[in-house]
Amino acid sequence: MAKKLRKKYISSGPMPVPKWENVLVVGAGIAGLEAASQLLSLGYKVTLIDKASYAGGHVASWHKLFPDRTDASSVITGLLSSIAGATLLLSTEILSVHRLGEGFAVVLSGGETLYFKAILLATGFSLFPAEKKEEYGYGVYNQVITNSDLEQWFNEGNDPRINDRKISSVGFVHCVGSRDIKAGNPQCSKVCCITAVKQAIEIKQHFPDAEVWCFYMDLRLFGKKYEDFYISAQKDYGIHFIRGRVSEVSEAIDGEVIVKAEDTLNGRPVKIKLSLLVLMAGIISRNDIQPLAEDLSVMMDSDGFLLSRDNITGITRSQRPGIFYAGTCTGPKTIPESLAEARSAAIDIHNYLRGL
Amino acid sequence: MIPFGFSLSPSSVTDLDKVDTRRYRELLRLEPGAATCIGCGSCSATCTSSAWTGMSVRKVILGLQRGRDVEVDAMLRGCMLCGKCTMVCPRGINTRNLILAAMRISKEDGK
Amino acid sequence: MIYQGKQKIWSDYQKEIPDDHWFYVRSCIRQNFFPASEKYFLGICRDMLGKDIYETEHHTTCGGIAYHSDTIPQETAMTIVARQFALMTEAGYENLVASCITSFGNYTETLETWHEFPELEERIRENLWKACRREFKKPRYVAHASDLIYKFRGEIAARAKYQLVDRESGEPLRVVEHIGCHYSKMFPHKGVGGAEYPCVLSGMAEAWGGKVIDYPERRHCCGFGFRQYLVKANRGYSVSNTHKKFESMEPFHPDLIITNCPGCPYFLDRWQYVISEMTGKTYGENGYGIPVLTYEELAGLVLGIDPWDLGLQIHQVAVEPLLNKMGVPYDPETKYLGLDRKDIMKPGLPTFLKCC
């Protein structure tokens, strides 16, 4: 059987690659960049657009990446160097799309109309707006920040909410806006548990005398080396883990915040005063994706993310020919997962165009 | 006092700012593995004496973290040092050493 | 505390409060506990502001106390509510204003239930017709009386004779605001300012010169909790909850507490006496308690109504320290004289709580 297949493959010879085809990649985050790079090496002409004025998406504003504490900026720099042959259009949006023959006529916000044979959506995610969980007081209490704010502080070091007070105790609230049906997001955001562990360690390195507490519902640490990271947080950094969801946050007279939760393993409520509380805002679907999805006639799943043809074997394929997905536009993913999906989507597009 | 027929109920809230964790810190010094407990409960499930005495290594560790020394002392008295908990702990905590250390700290406290 | 953050949340929870023409439903218990509050609500709205507020002697209890203490089923409670709606319809009104928070909650809950289960509304209409041959239209707006006073807070401030300001120091008085649970905890969008940071009372306190205290147990129940108090065996929980609030607000040295529920001011007031007898502890200055007022009483004081006409002598906690701070004149000799100058008798004095 194997021999027969091999013979057939060899006898048919290498397929001619249609090098002139144009592919549009929407979103210049890590998935878009990686897919663009792969498509370029397969011989396609790639146009990469992003709404933002910079490439790299959410990762561009992150500091270090779990589990090896890799520099986020080095990942972006590496990806950017591999898309040298692509046309990168920043601050650019799609105004309208029309199917034209087997391809798409796309009007961009720059005014130009371009023709593409395939479109890859790598539109990414939104971070849950933490102020929606009113009981946690983000935007109301100075002592409450988000995971994203903390990364920014690691990068720039100029957040008065951290700099202007003595940091003696820090709390991390897992699952803020994730696994939360009332907030409209039943999905697990996947990356926040391990991000909390990473940030807790980094906080401990910045403030060695501070007590650091993680409040979790479940610890969902699934990836390579994540468990080692967790053990290290417990053993080497003395970070406390309390299994219980924070119920409410209020301000104490001395300017710290009082956090209430249940210590479920102990079967009792707990309260604690903290100088800083970090909310692990989760990955949710982009709130501005719907108009684009309608324009392209692709559907949205019940969780608000883009609907794949199949969640096991066809996650990178939409239900429309010529439109593909990569990265977090179809659901929360880690960086390696997004990158792997971007490569997979590039191959999918290649096979699709070859078959036209 | 006026006999109202009811009184202020004691609060069950653990105030983590006021918990005395001296014993737990001492335990960590003697058995650093205590920090890696994930509360899975294998130790209690396999414990020879748990069903009769309430002994639970998990609860001993948590109890010391939360300053519930009296309950911990009562639990420790139930341990027969059979070592089954050491065999099942997924984090490889030396529970025998942990229990002996907790007993030593308790004895030094004179409780 | 970021004040703008709260304002942002408040802007999300603004409810429409019509300016005029209201059908007023009184509370079952407020006229005993706070004998002049409802009178002065009408006095302020009708006589001072010239609003059309109608009430009828055919109005009964809303059934809220029985409903929340599990002695009548919801269907019965809804039929009682339907009858009040029928009275309103018969009188030609469309806007319902309730004096009681639990009534407000009950009306709102009934309407929301009917919205979700229209078949239930049909059944209740049938029940009402069978029981008393009445029909009704649903109110267009349901408000709590504190919503109206909130709406008119500016008009009251413009006519104020006294301010919530310490006459000697010139500092704003420190006000604890306590919102009844049934006001917005069930339906945050039905309350001014939502459930986490309601501003219906803080808006009044600030408009009249006071400064609102944001103490940690601000959101906590007053301790009434219906079954917590109504069943004597549970009464310890009731007083324990109130105790928890007082312990939490104590470091902020509040000058007064303002409430919008029938139960809350009663329990926050009377339990101060019980706690003092149980523990020997008092929470005001110099052995006094912290005066607890309804929003109508506070509005009345600000407008210069005589404190004894407002019924403040009925409170357990002496209001004199507050009157002295505000500079409100009062005659200690007439404190226990009724409207007809009849001696209403002096109460016995507590062991620890200083009362006059």
mmCIF file of N, CA and C in Angstrom, chain A residues 221-312:
data_model
loop_
_atom_site.group_PDB
_atom_site.id
_atom_site.type_symbol
_atom_site.label_atom_id
_atom_site.label_comp_id
_atom_site.label_asym_id
_atom_site.label_seq_id
_atom_site.Cartn_x
_atom_site.Cartn_y
_atom_site.Cartn_z
ATOM 1 N N LEU A 221 -3.337 23.996 33.864
ATOM 2 C CA LEU A 221 -1.974 24.189 33.377
ATOM 3 C C LEU A 221 -1.639 22.959 32.552
ATOM 4 N N PHE A 222 -1.747 23.081 31.236
ATOM 5 C CA PHE A 222 -1.763 21.872 30.424
ATOM 6 C C PHE A 222 -0.535 21.689 29.567
ATOM 7 N N GLY A 223 0.274 22.702 29.393
ATOM 8 C CA GLY A 223 1.309 22.663 28.349
ATOM 9 C C GLY A 223 2.654 22.154 28.835
ATOM 10 N N LYS A 224 3.533 22.065 27.876
ATOM 11 C CA LYS A 224 4.888 21.576 28.158
ATOM 12 C C LYS A 224 5.579 22.469 29.190
ATOM 13 N N LYS A 225 6.026 21.850 30.233
ATOM 14 C CA LYS A 225 6.785 22.500 31.312
ATOM 15 C C LYS A 225 5.942 23.413 32.214
ATOM 16 N N TYR A 226 4.642 23.455 31.994
ATOM 17 C CA TYR A 226 3.819 24.342 32.822
ATOM 18 C C TYR A 226 3.793 23.857 34.273
ATOM 19 N N GLU A 227 3.695 22.527 34.449
ATOM 20 C CA GLU A 227 3.597 21.991 35.800
ATOM 21 C C GLU A 227 4.895 22.273 36.568
ATOM 22 N N ASP A 228 6.036 22.179 35.872
ATOM 23 C CA ASP A 228 7.315 22.489 36.518
ATOM 24 C C ASP A 228 7.301 23.940 37.010
ATOM 25 N N PHE A 229 6.703 24.791 36.182
ATOM 26 C CA PHE A 229 6.613 26.211 36.489
ATOM 27 C C PHE A 229 5.789 26.409 37.772
ATOM 28 N N TYR A 230 4.702 25.642 37.849
ATOM 29 C CA TYR A 230 3.795 25.716 38.997
ATOM 30 C C TYR A 230 4.517 25.238 40.269
ATOM 31 N N ILE A 231 5.206 24.093 40.164
ATOM 32 C CA ILE A 231 5.918 23.568 41.334
ATOM 33 C C ILE A 231 6.962 24.582 41.799
ATOM 34 N N SER A 232 7.637 25.184 40.829
ATOM 35 C CA SER A 232 8.650 26.180 41.167
ATOM 36 C C SER A 232 8.012 27.380 41.874
ATOM 37 N N ALA A 233 6.816 27.784 41.401
ATOM 38 C CA ALA A 233 6.125 28.907 42.047
ATOM 39 C C ALA A 233 5.834 28.580 43.510
ATOM 40 N N GLN A 234 5.434 27.329 43.761
ATOM 41 C CA GLN A 234 5.123 26.926 45.136
ATOM 42 C C GLN A 234 6.391 26.828 45.975
ATOM 43 N N LYS A 235 7.367 26.099 45.422
ATOM 44 C CA LYS A 235 8.519 25.702 46.227
ATOM 45 C C LYS A 235 9.582 26.792 46.289
ATOM 46 N N ASP A 236 9.929 27.345 45.133
ATOM 47 C CA ASP A 236 11.039 28.293 45.099
ATOM 48 C C ASP A 236 10.596 29.716 45.437
ATOM 49 N N TYR A 237 9.333 30.026 45.163
ATOM 50 C CA TYR A 237 8.891 31.417 45.368
ATOM 51 C C TYR A 237 7.855 31.564 46.485
ATOM 52 N N GLY A 238 7.402 30.436 47.045
ATOM 53 C CA GLY A 238 6.473 30.505 48.175
ATOM 54 C C GLY A 238 5.162 31.190 47.832
ATOM 55 N N ILE A 239 4.719 31.044 46.584
ATOM 56 C CA ILE A 239 3.442 31.665 46.190
ATOM 57 C C ILE A 239 2.298 30.807 46.719
ATOM 58 N N HIS A 240 1.309 31.480 47.311
ATOM 59 C CA HIS A 240 0.177 30.755 47.904
ATOM 60 C C HIS A 240 -0.927 30.593 46.883
ATOM 61 N N PHE A 241 -1.511 29.414 46.860
ATOM 62 C CA PHE A 241 -2.625 29.164 45.945
ATOM 63 C C PHE A 241 -3.873 28.868 46.768
ATOM 64 N N ILE A 242 -4.923 29.632 46.529
ATOM 65 C CA ILE A 242 -6.181 29.404 47.231
ATOM 66 C C ILE A 242 -7.233 29.024 46.207
ATOM 67 N N ARG A 243 -7.831 27.847 46.424
ATOM 68 C CA ARG A 243 -8.857 27.404 45.483
ATOM 69 C C ARG A 243 -10.180 28.039 45.880
ATOM 70 N N GLY A 244 -10.511 29.111 45.204
ATOM 71 C CA GLY A 244 -11.741 29.839 45.506
ATOM 72 C C GLY A 244 -11.764 31.097 44.667
ATOM 73 N N ARG A 245 -12.929 31.431 44.189
ATOM 74 C CA ARG A 245 -13.065 32.573 43.301
ATOM 75 C C ARG A 245 -13.304 33.823 44.152
ATOM 76 N N VAL A 246 -12.632 34.891 43.799
ATOM 77 C CA VAL A 246 -12.826 36.129 44.547
ATOM 78 C C VAL A 246 -14.256 36.618 44.332
ATOM 79 N N SER A 247 -14.932 36.948 45.438
ATOM 80 C CA SER A 247 -16.320 37.356 45.299
ATOM 81 C C SER A 247 -16.445 38.866 45.179
ATOM 82 N N GLU A 248 -15.709 39.594 45.987
ATOM 83 C CA GLU A 248 -15.799 41.048 45.870
ATOM 84 C C GLU A 248 -14.559 41.715 46.435
ATOM 85 N N VAL A 249 -14.359 42.933 45.979
ATOM 86 C CA VAL A 249 -13.192 43.707 46.371
ATOM 87 C C VAL A 249 -13.688 45.038 46.910
ATOM 88 N N SER A 250 -13.128 45.469 48.021
ATOM 89 C CA SER A 250 -13.487 46.792 48.527
ATOM 90 C C SER A 250 -12.237 47.460 49.065
ATOM 91 N N GLU A 251 -12.377 48.728 49.384
ATOM 92 C CA GLU A 251 -11.198 49.499 49.780
ATOM 93 C C GLU A 251 -11.145 49.637 51.296
ATOM 94 N N ALA A 252 -9.964 49.400 51.862
ATOM 95 C CA ALA A 252 -9.791 49.564 53.308
ATOM 96 C C ALA A 252 -9.376 50.995 53.596
ATOM 97 N N ILE A 253 -9.421 51.359 54.880
ATOM 98 C CA ILE A 253 -9.156 52.763 55.242
ATOM 99 C C ILE A 253 -7.710 53.151 54.962
ATOM 100 N N ASP A 254 -6.795 52.156 54.988
ATOM 101 C CA ASP A 254 -5.385 52.475 54.773
ATOM 102 C C ASP A 254 -4.990 52.451 53.294
ATOM 103 N N GLY A 255 -5.988 52.378 52.412
ATOM 104 C CA GLY A 255 -5.678 52.448 50.985
ATOM 105 C C GLY A 255 -5.351 51.113 50.358
ATOM 106 N N GLU A 256 -5.420 50.030 51.124
ATOM 107 C CA GLU A 256 -5.251 48.725 50.496
ATOM 108 C C GLU A 256 -6.636 48.212 50.098
ATOM 109 N N VAL A 257 -6.659 47.099 49.364
ATOM 110 C CA VAL A 257 -7.966 46.533 49.033
ATOM 111 C C VAL A 257 -8.204 45.271 49.857
ATOM 112 N N ILE A 258 -9.469 45.075 50.216
ATOM 113 C CA ILE A 258 -9.851 43.876 50.936
ATOM 114 C C ILE A 258 -10.513 42.934 49.938
ATOM 115 N N VAL A 259 -10.014 41.721 49.901
ATOM 116 C CA VAL A 259 -10.493 40.740 48.942
ATOM 117 C C VAL A 259 -11.164 39.611 49.718
ATOM 118 N N LYS A 260 -12.341 39.215 49.240
ATOM 119 C CA LYS A 260 -13.060 38.107 49.879
ATOM 120 C C LYS A 260 -13.145 36.933 48.912
ATOM 121 N N ALA A 261 -12.955 35.742 49.456
ATOM 122 C CA ALA A 261 -13.093 34.528 48.652
ATOM 123 C C ALA A 261 -13.444 33.407 49.593
ATOM 124 N N GLU A 262 -13.707 32.233 49.018
ATOM 125 C CA GLU A 262 -13.805 31.089 49.903
ATOM 126 C C GLU A 262 -12.560 30.245 49.725
ATOM 127 N N ASP A 263 -11.999 29.818 50.829
ATOM 128 C CA ASP A 263 -10.882 28.888 50.832
ATOM 129 C C ASP A 263 -11.561 27.513 50.765
ATOM 130 N N THR A 264 -11.879 27.062 49.548
ATOM 131 C CA THR A 264 -12.777 25.907 49.438
ATOM 132 C C THR A 264 -12.161 24.622 49.996
ATOM 133 N N LEU A 265 -10.813 24.504 49.921
ATOM 134 C CA LEU A 265 -10.188 23.288 50.459
ATOM 135 C C LEU A 265 -10.288 23.267 51.974
ATOM 136 N N ASN A 266 -10.437 24.438 52.548
ATOM 137 C CA ASN A 266 -10.547 24.567 54.000
ATOM 138 C C ASN A 266 -12.020 24.682 54.416
ATOM 139 N N GLY A 267 -12.885 24.908 53.433
ATOM 140 C CA GLY A 267 -14.308 25.019 53.721
ATOM 141 C C GLY A 267 -14.691 26.253 54.509
ATOM 142 N N ARG A 268 -13.912 27.322 54.381
ATOM 143 C CA ARG A 268 -14.232 28.548 55.119
ATOM 144 C C ARG A 268 -14.016 29.777 54.243
ATOM 145 N N PRO A 269 -14.769 30.830 54.502
ATOM 146 C CA PRO A 269 -14.482 32.077 53.783
ATOM 147 C C PRO A 269 -13.144 32.661 54.255
ATOM 148 N N VAL A 270 -12.458 33.345 53.356
ATOM 149 C CA VAL A 270 -11.246 34.062 53.763
ATOM 150 C C VAL A 270 -11.358 35.510 53.337
ATOM 151 N N LYS A 271 -10.653 36.355 54.065
ATOM 152 C CA LYS A 271 -10.467 37.721 53.574
ATOM 153 C C LYS A 271 -9.024 38.103 53.787
ATOM 154 N N ILE A 272 -8.553 38.999 52.937
ATOM 155 C CA ILE A 272 -7.156 39.399 53.028
ATOM 156 C C ILE A 272 -7.013 40.810 52.495
ATOM 157 N N LYS A 273 -6.081 41.557 53.101
ATOM 158 C CA LYS A 273 -5.784 42.896 52.598
ATOM 159 C C LYS A 273 -4.598 42.811 51.654
ATOM 160 N N LEU A 274 -4.712 43.447 50.508
ATOM 161 C CA LEU A 274 -3.655 43.372 49.504
ATOM 162 C C LEU A 274 -3.275 44.778 49.042
ATOM 163 N N SER A 275 -1.995 44.946 48.716
ATOM 164 C CA SER A 275 -1.602 46.254 48.186
ATOM 165 C C SER A 275 -1.863 46.335 46.692
ATOM 166 N N LEU A 276 -1.933 45.177 46.029
ATOM 167 C CA LEU A 276 -2.154 45.178 44.583
ATOM 168 C C LEU A 276 -2.946 43.940 44.220
ATOM 169 N N LEU A 277 -3.913 44.113 43.351
ATOM 170 C CA LEU A 277 -4.710 42.974 42.896
ATOM 171 C C LEU A 277 -4.654 42.943 41.369
ATOM 172 N N VAL A 278 -4.238 41.792 40.825
ATOM 173 C CA VAL A 278 -4.108 41.666 39.379
ATOM 174 C C VAL A 278 -5.231 40.771 38.861
ATOM 175 N N LEU A 279 -6.035 41.305 37.960
ATOM 176 C CA LEU A 279 -7.147 40.540 37.390
ATOM 177 C C LEU A 279 -6.678 39.875 36.097
ATOM 178 N N MET A 280 -6.834 38.551 36.033
ATOM 179 C CA MET A 280 -6.414 37.824 34.837
ATOM 180 C C MET A 280 -7.556 37.892 33.818
ATOM 181 N N ALA A 281 -7.592 39.004 33.098
ATOM 182 C CA ALA A 281 -8.643 39.192 32.089
ATOM 183 C C ALA A 281 -8.457 38.163 30.985
ATOM 184 N N GLY A 282 -9.533 37.524 30.588
ATOM 185 C CA GLY A 282 -9.434 36.405 29.668
ATOM 186 C C GLY A 282 -9.534 36.781 28.200
ATOM 187 N N ILE A 283 -9.304 35.780 27.365
ATOM 188 C CA ILE A 283 -9.408 35.934 25.913
ATOM 189 C C ILE A 283 -10.876 35.801 25.514
ATOM 190 N N ILE A 284 -11.394 36.820 24.867
ATOM 191 C CA ILE A 284 -12.765 36.721 24.352
ATOM 192 C C ILE A 284 -12.740 37.057 22.858
ATOM 193 N N SER A 285 -13.846 36.772 22.188
ATOM 194 C CA SER A 285 -13.875 37.042 20.756
ATOM 195 C C SER A 285 -13.838 38.555 20.531
ATOM 196 N N ARG A 286 -13.319 38.945 19.389
ATOM 197 C CA ARG A 286 -13.244 40.384 19.073
ATOM 198 C C ARG A 286 -14.644 40.959 18.948
ATOM 199 N N ASN A 287 -14.846 42.097 19.626
ATOM 200 C CA ASN A 287 -16.181 42.679 19.571
ATOM 201 C C ASN A 287 -16.483 43.314 18.216
ATOM 202 N N ASP A 288 -15.423 43.521 17.388
ATOM 203 C CA ASP A 288 -15.654 44.196 16.099
ATOM 204 C C ASP A 288 -15.589 43.217 14.936
ATOM 205 N N ILE A 289 -15.677 41.906 15.246
ATOM 206 C CA ILE A 289 -15.484 40.922 14.176
ATOM 207 C C ILE A 289 -16.748 40.727 13.342
ATOM 208 N N GLN A 290 -17.891 41.042 13.926
ATOM 209 C CA GLN A 290 -19.148 40.682 13.265
ATOM 210 C C GLN A 290 -19.338 41.311 11.868
ATOM 211 N N PRO A 291 -19.077 42.625 11.708
ATOM 212 C CA PRO A 291 -19.265 43.211 10.376
ATOM 213 C C PRO A 291 -18.395 42.528 9.320
ATOM 214 N N LEU A 292 -17.141 42.222 9.690
ATOM 215 C CA LEU A 292 -16.239 41.578 8.747
ATOM 216 C C LEU A 292 -16.743 40.174 8.413
ATOM 217 N N ALA A 293 -17.192 39.468 9.468
ATOM 218 C CA ALA A 293 -17.707 38.111 9.258
ATOM 219 C C ALA A 293 -18.902 38.156 8.307
ATOM 220 N N GLU A 294 -19.758 39.150 8.469
ATOM 221 C CA GLU A 294 -20.936 39.262 7.597
ATOM 222 C C GLU A 294 -20.523 39.574 6.162
ATOM 223 N N ASP A 295 -19.548 40.479 6.049
ATOM 224 C CA ASP A 295 -19.052 40.856 4.721
ATOM 225 C C ASP A 295 -18.506 39.652 3.982
ATOM 226 N N LEU A 296 -17.848 38.759 4.713
ATOM 227 C CA LEU A 296 -17.204 37.596 4.102
ATOM 228 C C LEU A 296 -18.132 36.392 4.075
ATOM 229 N N SER A 297 -19.335 36.553 4.642
ATOM 230 C CA SER A 297 -20.291 35.440 4.733
ATOM 231 C C SER A 297 -19.723 34.253 5.501
ATOM 232 N N VAL A 298 -18.859 34.498 6.478
ATOM 233 C CA VAL A 298 -18.448 33.404 7.374
ATOM 234 C C VAL A 298 -19.265 33.521 8.652
ATOM 235 N N MET A 299 -19.451 32.394 9.314
ATOM 236 C CA MET A 299 -20.349 32.394 10.468
ATOM 237 C C MET A 299 -19.589 32.468 11.777
ATOM 238 N N MET A 300 -20.316 32.859 12.788
ATOM 239 C CA MET A 300 -19.732 32.901 14.123
ATOM 240 C C MET A 300 -20.289 31.755 14.948
ATOM 241 N N ASP A 301 -19.407 31.214 15.801
ATOM 242 C CA ASP A 301 -19.806 30.096 16.655
ATOM 243 C C ASP A 301 -20.597 30.633 17.850
ATOM 244 N N SER A 302 -21.173 29.723 18.636
ATOM 245 C CA SER A 302 -21.994 30.151 19.771
ATOM 246 C C SER A 302 -21.174 30.928 20.796
ATOM 247 N N ASP A 303 -19.847 30.739 20.800
ATOM 248 C CA ASP A 303 -19.009 31.463 21.766
ATOM 249 C C ASP A 303 -18.539 32.804 21.212
ATOM 250 N N GLY A 304 -19.016 33.178 20.020
ATOM 251 C CA GLY A 304 -18.645 34.480 19.471
ATOM 252 C C GLY A 304 -17.401 34.443 18.615
ATOM 253 N N PHE A 305 -16.655 33.319 18.684
ATOM 254 C CA PHE A 305 -15.471 33.199 17.828
ATOM 255 C C PHE A 305 -15.924 32.724 16.441
ATOM 256 N N LEU A 306 -15.009 32.787 15.464
ATOM 257 C CA LEU A 306 -15.391 32.397 14.105
ATOM 258 C C LEU A 306 -15.620 30.889 14.032
ATOM 259 N N LEU A 307 -16.588 30.509 13.247
ATOM 260 C CA LEU A 307 -16.994 29.095 13.180
ATOM 261 C C LEU A 307 -16.141 28.353 12.155
ATOM 262 N N SER A 308 -15.485 27.300 12.612
ATOM 263 C CA SER A 308 -14.670 26.470 11.717
ATOM 264 C C SER A 308 -15.560 25.435 11.050
ATOM 265 N N ARG A 309 -15.020 24.900 9.966
ATOM 266 C CA ARG A 309 -15.792 23.867 9.281
ATOM 267 C C ARG A 309 -15.935 22.661 10.199
ATOM 268 N N ASP A 310 -14.911 22.416 10.995
ATOM 269 C CA ASP A 310 -14.890 21.251 11.860
ATOM 270 C C ASP A 310 -13.891 21.555 12.974
ATOM 271 N N ASN A 311 -14.247 21.256 14.208
ATOM 272 C CA ASN A 311 -13.369 21.651 15.310
ATOM 273 C C ASN A 311 -12.236 20.656 15.556
ATOM 274 N N ILE A 312 -12.218 19.557 14.822
ATOM 275 C CA ILE A 312 -11.127 18.608 15.024
ATOM 276 C C ILE A 312 -10.213 18.567 13.813
#
